[in-house]
mmCIF file with all atom_site columns, C-alpha atoms in Angstrom:
data_model
loop_
_atom_site.group_PDB
_atom_site.id
_atom_site.type_symbol
_atom_site.label_atom_id
_atom_site.label_alt_id
_atom_site.label_comp_id
_atom_site.label_asym_id
_atom_site.label_entity_id
_atom_site.label_seq_id
_atom_site.pdbx_PDB_ins_code
_atom_site.Cartn_x
_atom_site.Cartn_y
_atom_site.Cartn_z
_atom_site.occupancy
_atom_site.B_iso_or_equiv
_atom_site.pdbx_formal_charge
_atom_site.auth_seq_id
_atom_site.auth_comp_id
_atom_site.auth_asym_id
_atom_site.auth_atom_id
_atom_site.pdbx_PDB_model_num
ATOM 1  C CA . ILE A 1 1  ? 135.318 102.490 82.812 1.00 0.00 ? 1  ILE A CA 1
ATOM 2  C CA . GLY A 1 2  ? 136.875 100.383 80.068 1.00 0.00 ? 2  GLY A CA 1
ATOM 3  C CA . VAL A 1 3  ? 138.196 97.684  82.384 1.00 0.00 ? 3  VAL A CA 1
ATOM 4  C CA . GLY A 1 4  ? 134.806 97.466  84.083 1.00 0.00 ? 4  GLY A CA 1
ATOM 5  C CA . LEU A 1 5  ? 133.025 97.112  80.741 1.00 0.00 ? 5  LEU A CA 1
ATOM 6  C CA . VAL A 1 6  ? 135.437 94.396  79.606 1.00 0.00 ? 6  VAL A CA 1
ATOM 7  C CA . GLY A 1 7  ? 135.006 92.611  82.943 1.00 0.00 ? 7  GLY A CA 1
ATOM 8  C CA . PHE A 1 8  ? 131.223 92.721  82.745 1.00 0.00 ? 8  PHE A CA 1
ATOM 9  C CA . GLY A 1 9  ? 131.408 91.635  79.105 1.00 0.00 ? 9  GLY A CA 1
ATOM 10 C CA . LEU A 1 10 ? 133.471 88.583  79.987 1.00 0.00 ? 10 LEU A CA 1
ATOM 11 C CA . PHE A 1 11 ? 131.136 87.836  82.901 1.00 0.00 ? 11 PHE A CA 1
ATOM 12 C CA . PHE A 1 12 ? 128.070 87.943  80.653 1.00 0.00 ? 12 PHE A CA 1
ATOM 13 C CA . LEU A 1 13 ? 129.818 85.794  78.034 1.00 0.00 ? 13 LEU A CA 1
ATOM 14 C CA . LEU A 1 14 ? 130.669 83.195  80.670 1.00 0.00 ? 14 LEU A CA 1
ATOM 15 C CA . PHE A 1 15 ? 127.205 83.379  82.234 1.00 0.00 ? 15 PHE A CA 1
ATOM 16 C CA . GLY A 1 16 ? 125.530 83.109  78.807 1.00 0.00 ? 16 GLY A CA 1
ATOM 17 C CA . THR A 1 17 ? 127.611 80.048  77.999 1.00 0.00 ? 17 THR A CA 1
ATOM 18 C CA . LEU A 1 18 ? 126.808 78.409  81.336 1.00 0.00 ? 18 LEU A CA 1
ATOM 19 C CA . LEU A 1 19 ? 123.079 78.969  80.771 1.00 0.00 ? 19 LEU A CA 1
ATOM 20 C CA . TYR A 1 20 ? 123.148 76.831  77.610 1.00 0.00 ? 20 TYR A CA 1
ATOM 21 C CA . PHE A 1 21 ? 124.118 79.581  75.168 1.00 0.00 ? 21 PHE A CA 1
ATOM 22 C CA . ASP A 1 22 ? 121.526 82.184  76.072 1.00 0.00 ? 22 ASP A CA 1
ATOM 23 C CA . SER A 1 23 ? 121.652 84.486  73.062 1.00 0.00 ? 23 SER A CA 1
ATOM 24 C CA . VAL A 1 24 ? 120.654 87.664  74.919 1.00 0.00 ? 24 VAL A CA 1
ATOM 25 C CA . LEU A 1 25 ? 123.418 87.319  77.505 1.00 0.00 ? 25 LEU A CA 1
ATOM 26 C CA . LEU A 1 26 ? 125.986 86.422  74.840 1.00 0.00 ? 26 LEU A CA 1
ATOM 27 C CA . ALA A 1 27 ? 125.046 89.391  72.676 1.00 0.00 ? 27 ALA A CA 1
ATOM 28 C CA . PHE A 1 28 ? 125.129 91.739  75.679 1.00 0.00 ? 28 PHE A CA 1
ATOM 29 C CA . GLY A 1 29 ? 128.519 90.340  76.707 1.00 0.00 ? 29 GLY A CA 1
ATOM 30 C CA . ASN A 1 30 ? 129.928 90.822  73.213 1.00 0.00 ? 30 ASN A CA 1
ATOM 31 C CA . LEU A 1 31 ? 128.742 94.411  73.026 1.00 0.00 ? 31 LEU A CA 1
ATOM 32 C CA . LEU A 1 32 ? 130.102 95.226  76.479 1.00 0.00 ? 32 LEU A CA 1
ATOM 33 C CA . PHE A 1 33 ? 133.439 93.611  75.672 1.00 0.00 ? 33 PHE A CA 1
ATOM 34 C CA . LEU A 1 34 ? 133.864 95.551  72.438 1.00 0.00 ? 34 LEU A CA 1
ATOM 35 C CA . SER A 1 35 ? 132.800 98.850  73.987 1.00 0.00 ? 35 SER A CA 1
ATOM 36 C CA . GLY A 1 36 ? 135.228 98.278  76.866 1.00 0.00 ? 36 GLY A CA 1
ATOM 37 C CA . LEU A 1 37 ? 138.004 97.607  74.385 1.00 0.00 ? 37 LEU A CA 1
ATOM 38 C CA . VAL A 1 38 ? 137.234 100.914 72.689 1.00 0.00 ? 38 VAL A CA 1
ATOM 39 C CA . PHE A 1 39 ? 137.364 102.708 76.051 1.00 0.00 ? 39 PHE A CA 1
ATOM 40 C CA . ILE A 1 40 ? 140.697 101.113 76.969 1.00 0.00 ? 40 ILE A CA 1
ATOM 41 C CA . ILE A 1 41 ? 142.727 101.576 73.782 1.00 0.00 ? 41 ILE A CA 1
ATOM 42 C CA . GLY A 1 42 ? 140.695 104.166 71.913 1.00 0.00 ? 42 GLY A CA 1
ATOM 43 C CA . PHE A 1 43 ? 138.520 104.102 68.838 1.00 0.00 ? 43 PHE A CA 1
ATOM 44 C CA . ARG A 1 44 ? 141.276 104.649 66.278 1.00 0.00 ? 44 ARG A CA 1
ATOM 45 C CA . ARG A 1 45 ? 143.565 101.939 67.669 1.00 0.00 ? 45 ARG A CA 1
ATOM 46 C CA . THR A 1 46 ? 140.672 99.491  67.924 1.00 0.00 ? 46 THR A CA 1
ATOM 47 C CA . PHE A 1 47 ? 139.662 100.210 64.347 1.00 0.00 ? 47 PHE A CA 1
ATOM 48 C CA . THR A 1 48 ? 143.232 99.861  63.047 1.00 0.00 ? 48 THR A CA 1
ATOM 49 C CA . PHE A 1 49 ? 143.711 96.639  65.022 1.00 0.00 ? 49 PHE A CA 1
ATOM 50 C CA . PHE A 1 50 ? 140.626 94.938  63.620 1.00 0.00 ? 50 PHE A CA 1
ATOM 51 C CA . PHE A 1 51 ? 140.937 96.186  60.054 1.00 0.00 ? 51 PHE A CA 1
ATOM 52 C CA . GLN A 1 52 ? 144.571 95.464  59.195 1.00 0.00 ? 52 GLN A CA 1
ATOM 53 C CA . ARG A 1 53 ? 144.952 93.599  55.922 1.00 0.00 ? 53 ARG A CA 1
ATOM 54 C CA . PRO A 1 54 ? 146.421 90.377  57.422 1.00 0.00 ? 54 PRO A CA 1
ATOM 55 C CA . LYS A 1 55 ? 143.698 90.265  60.087 1.00 0.00 ? 55 LYS A CA 1
ATOM 56 C CA . LEU A 1 56 ? 140.646 90.778  57.863 1.00 0.00 ? 56 LEU A CA 1
ATOM 57 C CA . LYS A 1 57 ? 139.775 87.071  57.829 1.00 0.00 ? 57 LYS A CA 1
ATOM 58 C CA . GLY A 1 58 ? 139.709 86.874  61.619 1.00 0.00 ? 58 GLY A CA 1
ATOM 59 C CA . THR A 1 59 ? 137.823 90.159  61.867 1.00 0.00 ? 59 THR A CA 1
ATOM 60 C CA . SER A 1 60 ? 135.168 89.025  59.424 1.00 0.00 ? 60 SER A CA 1
ATOM 61 C CA . PHE A 1 61 ? 134.633 85.774  61.322 1.00 0.00 ? 61 PHE A CA 1
ATOM 62 C CA . PHE A 1 62 ? 134.531 87.580  64.670 1.00 0.00 ? 62 PHE A CA 1
ATOM 63 C CA . PHE A 1 63 ? 132.015 90.219  63.604 1.00 0.00 ? 63 PHE A CA 1
ATOM 64 C CA . GLY A 1 64 ? 130.095 87.671  61.539 1.00 0.00 ? 64 GLY A CA 1
ATOM 65 C CA . GLY A 1 65 ? 129.761 85.544  64.660 1.00 0.00 ? 65 GLY A CA 1
ATOM 66 C CA . LEU A 1 66 ? 128.562 88.587  66.579 1.00 0.00 ? 66 LEU A CA 1
ATOM 67 C CA . ILE A 1 67 ? 125.877 89.199  63.966 1.00 0.00 ? 67 ILE A CA 1
ATOM 68 C CA . VAL A 1 68 ? 124.861 85.527  64.020 1.00 0.00 ? 68 VAL A CA 1
ATOM 69 C CA . VAL A 1 69 ? 124.540 85.666  67.827 1.00 0.00 ? 69 VAL A CA 1
ATOM 70 C CA . LEU A 1 70 ? 122.393 88.789  67.503 1.00 0.00 ? 70 LEU A CA 1
ATOM 71 C CA . MET A 1 71 ? 120.176 86.866  65.054 1.00 0.00 ? 71 MET A CA 1
ATOM 72 C CA . ARG A 1 72 ? 119.645 84.258  67.813 1.00 0.00 ? 72 ARG A CA 1
ATOM 73 C CA . TRP A 1 73 ? 121.864 81.429  66.545 1.00 0.00 ? 73 TRP A CA 1
ATOM 74 C CA . PRO A 1 74 ? 124.165 81.398  69.576 1.00 0.00 ? 74 PRO A CA 1
ATOM 75 C CA . ILE A 1 75 ? 126.078 78.140  69.141 1.00 0.00 ? 75 ILE A CA 1
ATOM 76 C CA . LEU A 1 76 ? 127.025 78.805  65.524 1.00 0.00 ? 76 LEU A CA 1
ATOM 77 C CA . GLY A 1 77 ? 127.795 82.432  66.342 1.00 0.00 ? 77 GLY A CA 1
ATOM 78 C CA . MET A 1 78 ? 130.081 81.537  69.225 1.00 0.00 ? 78 MET A CA 1
ATOM 79 C CA . LEU A 1 79 ? 131.931 79.008  67.054 1.00 0.00 ? 79 LEU A CA 1
ATOM 80 C CA . LEU A 1 80 ? 132.476 81.670  64.395 1.00 0.00 ? 80 LEU A CA 1
ATOM 81 C CA . GLU A 1 81 ? 133.589 84.160  67.033 1.00 0.00 ? 81 GLU A CA 1
ATOM 82 C CA . ALA A 1 82 ? 135.992 81.671  68.587 1.00 0.00 ? 82 ALA A CA 1
ATOM 83 C CA . TYR A 1 83 ? 137.598 80.980  65.202 1.00 0.00 ? 83 TYR A CA 1
ATOM 84 C CA . GLY A 1 84 ? 137.833 84.702  64.522 1.00 0.00 ? 84 GLY A CA 1
ATOM 85 C CA . PHE A 1 85 ? 139.317 85.359  67.967 1.00 0.00 ? 85 PHE A CA 1
ATOM 86 C CA . ILE A 1 86 ? 141.963 82.689  67.436 1.00 0.00 ? 86 ILE A CA 1
ATOM 87 C CA . SER A 1 87 ? 142.758 84.058  63.981 1.00 0.00 ? 87 SER A CA 1
ATOM 88 C CA . LEU A 1 88 ? 143.068 87.602  65.325 1.00 0.00 ? 88 LEU A CA 1
ATOM 89 C CA . PHE A 1 89 ? 145.342 86.849  68.274 1.00 0.00 ? 89 PHE A CA 1
ATOM 90 C CA . ARG A 1 90 ? 147.710 84.183  67.021 1.00 0.00 ? 90 ARG A CA 1
#
């Protein structure tokens, strides 16, 4: 279930980007991706991954970008999410 949710999340993120940053598709893709991540590695591991002290800056940018996308500012939200994603996984 988790791999399918992550796959659909990435598909909707790609499709939302190709359709000139459609905010509904991007928000749906983000929510599917995060829920799939929870299904794959578990809630506790996901929570501890995102909320470690050295990763709080990346987490805040990632979730801040998600909130901005949900408020229908998709380009700014995706830029914030991309910076947060890079900060989390470097």
